[in-house]
Amino acid sequence: LAQFKVVRAITAAGMAAVPFTIVGSMFLVFSILPQAFSFWPIVADIFSASFDKFTSLYMVANYATMGSLSLYFVLSLAYELTKIYAEEEELNMNPLNGALLALMAFVMTVPQIIFDGGMMKTVTSLKEGAVIADGWAMGNGVARFGTTGIFTAIIMAIVTVLIYRMCVKHNWVIKMPEAVPEGVSRGFTALVPGFVVAFVVIFINGLLVAMGTDIFKVIAIPFGFVSNLTNSWIGLMIIYLLTQLLWIVGIHGANIVFAFVSPIALANMAENAAGGHFAVAGEFSNMFVIAGGSGATLGLCLYIAFASKS
């Protein structure tokens, strides 16, 4: 399982997103720092007279990271998966092209569209707490660019790269003469795959909209169940039992299982930042379950330090 290209790419994408979550979290912590010193009113007064006046400015860093995690996921996952296919199958696939094609596909799924009166229409709503302009739901940025879109981003990245791979394998690309600069040639190489990806996404979108739903709502059904599983003690037992069982048969259990759990933990962390109460969020596993590494070796180290005899 650890050798599956998709699993390796998802793992790499999750690791690539970590620095951005840390940056965004630090600005969030800074913005709510006065709450930690509520017993000391002078701290709140100092913040109110100084830093609070610039909250809208520095919290942009949070919205651009935690509020846009899906963009980082779709780009990094598509890049890594394209790179893996290019290297291991010796295909003329450019990772940057794969990443940009996946970004295009994902963005095409974001607007909310309905089928009404025999025609497709973008949703518009100006209700308080639910602002949707021409299909784009807003809330500290584009709502679906945040953690709600992570699983859609994963699916679209995988589908896009597979389409790109199919086009390259069947030579459905425009080849330029060797004298053409690499940057120009790369752009034309992605032209045909770009059209194929666009038509596929449009077809899927249209079919789902005609059925009264969209890809975000469809993907939320199975992944919603998995997300709920991570927030029950039975679900946690299953996750960690499966991880250790894979280790027993010689498979890196953490790499396999947490390639899928990590996006959920990141999504839960963003929900907690907005007032949620999810236990499995961020670095829950490293903090409370496997302190010291995959083998939970911290306890062993302490035992050796204080109980060993030599």
mmCIF file of C-alpha atoms in Angstrom:
data_model
loop_
_atom_site.group_PDB
_atom_site.id
_atom_site.type_symbol
_atom_site.label_atom_id
_atom_site.label_comp_id
_atom_site.label_asym_id
_atom_site.label_seq_id
_atom_site.Cartn_x
_atom_site.Cartn_y
_atom_site.Cartn_z
ATOM 1 C CA LEU A 1 0.000 0.000 0.000
ATOM 2 C CA ALA A 2 2.831 2.381 0.833
ATOM 3 C CA GLN A 3 4.051 2.012 -2.742
ATOM 4 C CA PHE A 4 0.799 3.221 -4.271
ATOM 5 C CA LYS A 5 1.563 6.393 -6.169
ATOM 6 C CA VAL A 6 -1.561 8.182 -4.953
ATOM 7 C CA VAL A 7 -0.872 7.367 -1.300
ATOM 8 C CA ARG A 8 2.695 8.639 -1.574
ATOM 9 C CA ALA A 9 1.519 11.827 -3.261
ATOM 10 C CA ILE A 10 -1.158 12.480 -0.617
ATOM 11 C CA THR A 11 1.413 11.955 2.134
ATOM 12 C CA ALA A 12 3.786 14.422 0.483
ATOM 13 C CA ALA A 13 0.982 16.944 -0.006
ATOM 14 C CA GLY A 14 0.020 16.715 3.655
ATOM 15 C CA MET A 15 3.604 17.369 4.697
ATOM 16 C CA ALA A 16 3.847 20.293 2.281
ATOM 17 C CA ALA A 17 0.787 21.923 3.855
ATOM 18 C CA VAL A 18 2.142 21.783 7.414
ATOM 19 C CA PRO A 19 4.308 24.956 7.275
ATOM 20 C CA PHE A 20 1.348 26.999 6.054
ATOM 21 C CA THR A 21 -0.903 25.723 8.838
ATOM 22 C CA ILE A 22 1.762 26.671 11.385
ATOM 23 C CA VAL A 23 2.078 30.187 9.969
ATOM 24 C CA GLY A 24 -1.686 30.693 9.904
ATOM 25 C CA SER A 25 -2.109 29.258 13.393
ATOM 26 C CA MET A 26 0.490 31.597 14.872
ATOM 27 C CA PHE A 27 -1.374 34.666 13.630
ATOM 28 C CA LEU A 28 -4.622 33.223 14.959
ATOM 29 C CA VAL A 29 -3.045 32.601 18.371
ATOM 30 C CA PHE A 30 -1.722 36.149 18.395
ATOM 31 C CA SER A 31 -5.182 37.549 17.640
ATOM 32 C CA ILE A 32 -6.796 35.722 20.574
ATOM 33 C CA LEU A 33 -3.898 36.187 22.987
ATOM 34 C CA PRO A 34 -5.838 38.607 25.233
ATOM 35 C CA GLN A 35 -8.348 35.826 25.970
ATOM 36 C CA ALA A 36 -5.576 33.790 27.573
ATOM 37 C CA PHE A 37 -4.913 36.690 29.950
ATOM 38 C CA SER A 38 -8.536 37.503 30.717
ATOM 39 C CA PHE A 39 -7.622 37.501 34.418
ATOM 40 C CA TRP A 40 -5.279 40.413 33.695
ATOM 41 C CA PRO A 41 -7.403 43.221 32.189
ATOM 42 C CA ILE A 42 -4.419 45.430 31.417
ATOM 43 C CA VAL A 43 -3.328 42.998 28.684
ATOM 44 C CA ALA A 44 -6.694 43.276 26.944
ATOM 45 C CA ASP A 45 -6.533 47.056 27.255
ATOM 46 C CA ILE A 46 -3.066 47.155 25.688
ATOM 47 C CA PHE A 47 -4.169 44.965 22.779
ATOM 48 C CA SER A 48 -7.341 46.980 22.301
ATOM 49 C CA ALA A 49 -5.338 50.190 22.062
ATOM 50 C CA SER A 50 -2.671 48.781 19.747
ATOM 51 C CA PHE A 51 -2.681 45.436 17.938
ATOM 52 C CA ASP A 52 -6.463 45.089 17.700
ATOM 53 C CA LYS A 53 -6.544 48.106 15.426
ATOM 54 C CA PHE A 54 -4.567 46.107 12.846
ATOM 55 C CA THR A 55 -6.342 42.748 13.196
ATOM 56 C CA SER A 56 -7.853 42.955 9.721
ATOM 57 C CA LEU A 57 -4.362 43.484 8.327
ATOM 58 C CA TYR A 58 -2.373 40.707 9.975
ATOM 59 C CA MET A 59 -5.202 38.148 9.959
ATOM 60 C CA VAL A 60 -4.925 38.141 6.170
ATOM 61 C CA ALA A 61 -1.985 35.789 6.763
ATOM 62 C CA ASN A 62 -4.374 33.388 8.491
ATOM 63 C CA TYR A 63 -6.985 33.595 5.746
ATOM 64 C CA ALA A 64 -4.302 33.083 3.086
ATOM 65 C CA THR A 65 -3.065 29.900 4.786
ATOM 66 C CA MET A 66 -5.668 28.154 6.942
ATOM 67 C CA GLY A 67 -8.426 29.724 4.869
ATOM 68 C CA SER A 68 -6.940 28.484 1.595
ATOM 69 C CA LEU A 69 -5.659 25.014 2.486
ATOM 70 C CA SER A 70 -7.485 23.389 -0.418
ATOM 71 C CA LEU A 71 -5.417 25.392 -2.885
ATOM 72 C CA TYR A 72 -2.173 24.213 -1.289
ATOM 73 C CA PHE A 73 -3.431 20.642 -1.292
ATOM 74 C CA VAL A 74 -4.531 20.555 -4.919
ATOM 75 C CA LEU A 75 -1.295 22.151 -6.135
ATOM 76 C CA SER A 76 1.097 20.060 -4.045
ATOM 77 C CA LEU A 77 -0.763 16.775 -4.570
ATOM 78 C CA ALA A 78 -0.999 17.202 -8.336
ATOM 79 C CA TYR A 79 2.642 18.284 -8.516
ATOM 80 C CA GLU A 80 3.865 15.270 -6.533
ATOM 81 C CA LEU A 81 1.663 12.780 -8.374
ATOM 82 C CA THR A 82 2.691 14.122 -11.778
ATOM 83 C CA LYS A 83 6.330 13.976 -10.726
ATOM 84 C CA ILE A 84 5.959 10.357 -9.613
ATOM 85 C CA TYR A 85 4.339 9.305 -12.894
ATOM 86 C CA ALA A 86 6.929 11.208 -14.934
ATOM 87 C CA GLU A 87 9.875 9.616 -13.133
ATOM 88 C CA GLU A 88 8.622 6.069 -12.666
ATOM 89 C CA GLU A 89 6.828 5.608 -15.982
ATOM 90 C CA GLU A 90 9.268 7.786 -17.934
ATOM 91 C CA LEU A 91 6.508 9.965 -19.335
ATOM 92 C CA ASN A 92 6.982 13.470 -20.669
ATOM 93 C CA MET A 93 4.823 15.017 -17.959
ATOM 94 C CA ASN A 94 5.705 18.321 -16.375
ATOM 95 C CA PRO A 95 4.838 18.560 -12.643
ATOM 96 C CA LEU A 96 4.086 22.269 -12.933
ATOM 97 C CA ASN A 97 1.621 21.600 -15.751
ATOM 98 C CA GLY A 98 -0.040 18.907 -13.664
ATOM 99 C CA ALA A 99 -0.361 21.260 -10.690
ATOM 100 C CA LEU A 100 -1.844 24.094 -12.750
ATOM 101 C CA LEU A 101 -4.266 21.792 -14.573
ATOM 102 C CA ALA A 102 -5.473 20.447 -11.231
ATOM 103 C CA LEU A 103 -5.873 23.972 -9.877
ATOM 104 C CA MET A 104 -8.004 24.851 -12.897
ATOM 105 C CA ALA A 105 -10.152 21.748 -12.407
ATOM 106 C CA PHE A 106 -10.648 22.445 -8.711
ATOM 107 C CA VAL A 107 -11.558 26.104 -9.199
ATOM 108 C CA MET A 108 -14.126 25.059 -11.815
ATOM 109 C CA THR A 109 -15.933 23.009 -9.159
ATOM 110 C CA VAL A 110 -16.078 25.809 -6.577
ATOM 111 C CA PRO A 111 -18.961 28.039 -7.829
ATOM 112 C CA GLN A 112 -22.402 26.950 -6.651
ATOM 113 C CA ILE A 113 -24.732 26.406 -9.615
ATOM 114 C CA ILE A 114 -28.382 25.358 -9.697
ATOM 115 C CA PHE A 115 -30.705 24.135 -12.442
ATOM 116 C CA ASP A 116 -33.760 26.371 -12.424
ATOM 117 C CA GLY A 117 -36.325 27.173 -15.080
ATOM 118 C CA GLY A 118 -34.649 24.970 -17.647
ATOM 119 C CA MET A 119 -31.275 26.686 -17.371
ATOM 120 C CA MET A 120 -28.132 26.689 -15.256
ATOM 121 C CA LYS A 121 -27.786 29.635 -12.868
ATOM 122 C CA THR A 122 -25.153 30.661 -10.360
ATOM 123 C CA VAL A 123 -26.405 31.002 -6.804
ATOM 124 C CA THR A 124 -26.595 34.495 -5.343
ATOM 125 C CA SER A 125 -27.432 35.133 -1.704
ATOM 126 C CA LEU A 126 -26.770 38.200 0.399
ATOM 127 C CA LYS A 127 -28.131 36.839 3.665
ATOM 128 C CA GLU A 128 -26.132 37.572 6.781
ATOM 129 C CA GLY A 129 -23.620 34.787 7.351
ATOM 130 C CA ALA A 130 -24.235 33.280 3.913
ATOM 131 C CA VAL A 131 -22.940 35.692 1.303
ATOM 132 C CA ILE A 132 -22.792 34.042 -2.130
ATOM 133 C CA ALA A 133 -21.903 36.226 -5.100
ATOM 134 C CA ASP A 134 -22.293 34.676 -8.565
ATOM 135 C CA GLY A 135 -21.883 31.211 -7.052
ATOM 136 C CA TRP A 136 -18.867 32.059 -4.904
ATOM 137 C CA ALA A 137 -19.591 31.587 -1.196
ATOM 138 C CA MET A 138 -17.595 34.107 0.813
ATOM 139 C CA GLY A 139 -16.421 34.242 4.409
ATOM 140 C CA ASN A 140 -12.945 35.572 5.171
ATOM 141 C CA GLY A 141 -12.167 34.721 1.576
ATOM 142 C CA VAL A 142 -13.708 32.075 -0.666
ATOM 143 C CA ALA A 143 -15.318 29.562 1.698
ATOM 144 C CA ARG A 144 -14.645 26.494 -0.436
ATOM 145 C CA PHE A 145 -10.949 27.312 -0.684
ATOM 146 C CA GLY A 146 -10.708 26.436 2.994
ATOM 147 C CA THR A 147 -10.779 23.057 4.688
ATOM 148 C CA THR A 148 -14.269 22.270 3.388
ATOM 149 C CA GLY A 149 -12.705 21.787 -0.026
ATOM 150 C CA ILE A 150 -9.734 19.596 0.918
ATOM 151 C CA PHE A 151 -11.327 16.312 -0.121
ATOM 152 C CA THR A 152 -12.663 17.773 -3.357
ATOM 153 C CA ALA A 153 -9.167 19.119 -4.009
ATOM 154 C CA ILE A 154 -7.702 15.645 -3.479
ATOM 155 C CA ILE A 155 -10.180 14.015 -5.859
ATOM 156 C CA MET A 156 -9.776 16.678 -8.544
ATOM 157 C CA ALA A 157 -5.981 16.547 -8.327
ATOM 158 C CA ILE A 158 -5.956 12.770 -8.798
ATOM 159 C CA VAL A 159 -8.494 12.816 -11.647
ATOM 160 C CA THR A 160 -6.687 15.649 -13.421
ATOM 161 C CA VAL A 161 -3.280 13.987 -13.255
ATOM 162 C CA LEU A 162 -4.750 10.715 -14.538
ATOM 163 C CA ILE A 163 -6.299 12.577 -17.480
ATOM 164 C CA TYR A 164 -2.994 14.358 -18.111
ATOM 165 C CA ARG A 165 -1.193 10.997 -17.995
ATOM 166 C CA MET A 166 -3.683 9.463 -20.427
ATOM 167 C CA CYS A 167 -3.207 12.336 -22.881
ATOM 168 C CA VAL A 168 0.579 12.037 -22.759
ATOM 169 C CA LYS A 169 0.550 8.238 -23.114
ATOM 170 C CA HIS A 170 -1.680 8.509 -26.189
ATOM 171 C CA ASN A 171 0.317 11.456 -27.580
ATOM 172 C CA TRP A 172 -2.675 13.796 -27.345
ATOM 173 C CA VAL A 173 -0.338 16.748 -26.997
ATOM 174 C CA ILE A 174 0.975 19.505 -29.221
ATOM 175 C CA LYS A 175 4.686 19.019 -29.802
ATOM 176 C CA MET A 176 6.744 22.065 -30.636
ATOM 177 C CA PRO A 177 10.082 22.134 -32.509
ATOM 178 C CA GLU A 178 13.210 21.885 -30.372
ATOM 179 C CA ALA A 179 14.090 25.490 -31.224
ATOM 180 C CA VAL A 180 11.032 26.723 -29.309
ATOM 181 C CA PRO A 181 11.879 27.891 -25.753
ATOM 182 C CA GLU A 182 11.034 25.384 -23.040
ATOM 183 C CA GLY A 183 8.526 27.677 -21.327
ATOM 184 C CA VAL A 184 6.536 28.162 -24.534
ATOM 185 C CA SER A 185 6.730 24.467 -25.404
ATOM 186 C CA ARG A 186 5.518 23.482 -21.939
ATOM 187 C CA GLY A 187 2.478 25.719 -22.302
ATOM 188 C CA PHE A 188 1.432 24.136 -25.592
ATOM 189 C CA THR A 189 2.036 20.649 -24.182
ATOM 190 C CA ALA A 190 -0.660 21.312 -21.593
ATOM 191 C CA LEU A 191 -3.124 22.729 -24.133
ATOM 192 C CA VAL A 192 -4.886 19.520 -25.203
ATOM 193 C CA PRO A 193 -4.922 18.005 -21.684
ATOM 194 C CA GLY A 194 -6.312 21.329 -20.483
ATOM 195 C CA PHE A 195 -9.263 21.114 -22.867
ATOM 196 C CA VAL A 196 -9.890 17.477 -21.943
ATOM 197 C CA VAL A 197 -9.825 18.286 -18.220
ATOM 198 C CA ALA A 198 -12.134 21.268 -18.730
ATOM 199 C CA PHE A 199 -14.695 19.250 -20.695
ATOM 200 C CA VAL A 200 -14.630 16.396 -18.166
ATOM 201 C CA VAL A 201 -15.165 18.764 -15.226
ATOM 202 C CA ILE A 202 -17.928 20.633 -17.069
ATOM 203 C CA PHE A 203 -19.677 17.338 -17.844
ATOM 204 C CA ILE A 204 -19.432 16.126 -14.231
ATOM 205 C CA ASN A 205 -20.559 19.499 -12.895
ATOM 206 C CA GLY A 206 -23.488 19.668 -15.294
ATOM 207 C CA LEU A 207 -24.619 16.138 -14.492
ATOM 208 C CA LEU A 208 -24.514 16.720 -10.739
ATOM 209 C CA VAL A 209 -26.194 20.132 -10.952
ATOM 210 C CA ALA A 210 -28.995 18.605 -13.033
ATOM 211 C CA MET A 211 -29.442 16.102 -10.203
ATOM 212 C CA GLY A 212 -29.733 18.934 -7.682
ATOM 213 C CA THR A 213 -26.320 18.632 -6.092
ATOM 214 C CA ASP A 214 -22.644 19.334 -6.799
ATOM 215 C CA ILE A 215 -19.313 17.601 -6.375
ATOM 216 C CA PHE A 216 -18.663 19.164 -2.956
ATOM 217 C CA LYS A 217 -21.917 17.783 -1.565
ATOM 218 C CA VAL A 218 -21.380 14.350 -3.126
ATOM 219 C CA ILE A 219 -17.839 14.002 -1.787
ATOM 220 C CA ALA A 220 -18.974 15.207 1.641
ATOM 221 C CA ILE A 221 -21.130 12.078 2.067
ATOM 222 C CA PRO A 222 -18.396 9.399 2.367
ATOM 223 C CA PHE A 223 -15.743 11.726 3.749
ATOM 224 C CA GLY A 224 -18.210 13.141 6.249
ATOM 225 C CA PHE A 225 -18.576 9.641 7.679
ATOM 226 C CA VAL A 226 -14.801 9.269 7.920
ATOM 227 C CA SER A 227 -14.531 12.677 9.592
ATOM 228 C CA ASN A 228 -17.100 11.666 12.191
ATOM 229 C CA LEU A 229 -15.209 8.419 12.724
ATOM 230 C CA THR A 230 -12.111 10.335 13.804
ATOM 231 C CA ASN A 231 -14.049 12.082 16.552
ATOM 232 C CA SER A 232 -15.240 9.046 18.480
ATOM 233 C CA TRP A 233 -13.193 6.824 20.756
ATOM 234 C CA ILE A 234 -14.249 3.762 18.762
ATOM 235 C CA GLY A 235 -13.079 5.414 15.561
ATOM 236 C CA LEU A 236 -9.739 6.296 17.131
ATOM 237 C CA MET A 237 -9.299 2.708 18.292
ATOM 238 C CA ILE A 238 -9.935 1.479 14.748
ATOM 239 C CA ILE A 239 -7.475 3.985 13.264
ATOM 240 C CA TYR A 240 -4.623 3.156 15.629
ATOM 241 C CA LEU A 241 -5.325 -0.582 15.622
ATOM 242 C CA LEU A 242 -5.198 -0.582 11.821
ATOM 243 C CA THR A 243 -1.952 1.401 11.930
ATOM 244 C CA GLN A 244 -0.280 -1.164 14.188
ATOM 245 C CA LEU A 245 -1.666 -4.149 12.265
ATOM 246 C CA LEU A 246 -0.064 -2.797 9.105
ATOM 247 C CA TRP A 247 3.241 -2.509 10.971
ATOM 248 C CA ILE A 248 2.961 -6.190 11.947
ATOM 249 C CA VAL A 249 2.868 -7.248 8.293
ATOM 250 C CA GLY A 250 5.801 -5.004 7.412
ATOM 251 C CA ILE A 251 3.911 -1.991 6.068
ATOM 252 C CA HIS A 252 4.529 1.536 7.350
ATOM 253 C CA GLY A 253 1.125 1.894 8.979
ATOM 254 C CA ALA A 254 1.472 5.561 9.850
ATOM 255 C CA ASN A 255 2.298 6.548 6.277
ATOM 256 C CA ILE A 256 -0.728 4.701 4.927
ATOM 257 C CA VAL A 257 -3.414 5.520 7.473
ATOM 258 C CA PHE A 258 -2.405 9.070 8.280
ATOM 259 C CA ALA A 259 -2.158 10.017 4.628
ATOM 260 C CA PHE A 260 -5.956 10.040 4.880
ATOM 261 C CA VAL A 261 -6.338 11.099 8.515
ATOM 262 C CA SER A 262 -4.079 14.166 8.232
ATOM 263 C CA PRO A 263 -6.403 16.128 5.900
ATOM 264 C CA ILE A 264 -9.245 15.470 8.341
ATOM 265 C CA ALA A 265 -7.117 16.650 11.273
ATOM 266 C CA LEU A 266 -6.226 19.821 9.388
ATOM 267 C CA ALA A 267 -9.890 20.448 8.585
ATOM 268 C CA ASN A 268 -10.817 19.903 12.229
ATOM 269 C CA MET A 269 -8.111 22.330 13.325
ATOM 270 C CA ALA A 270 -9.613 25.026 11.123
ATOM 271 C CA GLU A 271 -13.060 24.256 12.544
ATOM 272 C CA ASN A 272 -11.683 24.580 16.072
ATOM 273 C CA ALA A 273 -10.223 27.954 15.154
ATOM 274 C CA ALA A 274 -13.738 29.000 14.163
ATOM 275 C CA GLY A 275 -15.191 27.795 17.471
ATOM 276 C CA GLY A 276 -15.507 24.042 16.919
ATOM 277 C CA HIS A 277 -14.692 21.326 19.449
ATOM 278 C CA PHE A 278 -12.921 18.510 17.625
ATOM 279 C CA ALA A 279 -10.441 16.419 19.597
ATOM 280 C CA VAL A 280 -8.581 15.026 16.599
ATOM 281 C CA ALA A 281 -7.158 18.233 15.198
ATOM 282 C CA GLY A 282 -3.719 19.312 14.092
ATOM 283 C CA GLU A 283 -0.984 17.297 15.791
ATOM 284 C CA PHE A 284 -3.298 15.293 18.065
ATOM 285 C CA SER A 285 -1.557 12.022 17.296
ATOM 286 C CA ASN A 286 1.977 13.262 17.929
ATOM 287 C CA MET A 287 0.966 15.084 21.100
ATOM 288 C CA PHE A 288 -1.198 12.499 22.826
ATOM 289 C CA VAL A 289 -0.795 9.084 21.188
ATOM 290 C CA ILE A 290 2.642 8.405 19.772
ATOM 291 C CA ALA A 291 4.871 10.693 21.806
ATOM 292 C CA GLY A 292 8.390 9.753 20.791
ATOM 293 C CA GLY A 293 7.585 8.484 17.313
ATOM 294 C CA SER A 294 5.605 5.743 15.611
ATOM 295 C CA GLY A 295 6.596 3.243 18.270
ATOM 296 C CA ALA A 296 5.670 5.602 21.119
ATOM 297 C CA THR A 297 9.270 5.242 22.221
ATOM 298 C CA LEU A 298 9.281 8.146 24.685
ATOM 299 C CA GLY A 299 8.104 5.826 27.439
ATOM 300 C CA LEU A 300 10.839 3.345 26.549
ATOM 301 C CA CYS A 301 13.460 6.096 26.671
ATOM 302 C CA LEU A 302 12.283 7.186 30.117
ATOM 303 C CA TYR A 303 12.305 3.593 31.311
ATOM 304 C CA ILE A 304 15.847 3.074 30.046
ATOM 305 C CA ALA A 305 17.002 6.352 31.581
ATOM 306 C CA PHE A 306 15.694 5.620 35.066
ATOM 307 C CA ALA A 307 15.447 1.832 35.329
ATOM 308 C CA SER A 308 18.272 0.394 33.250
ATOM 309 C CA LYS A 309 21.271 -1.152 34.939
ATOM 310 C CA SER A 310 24.764 -1.251 33.525
#
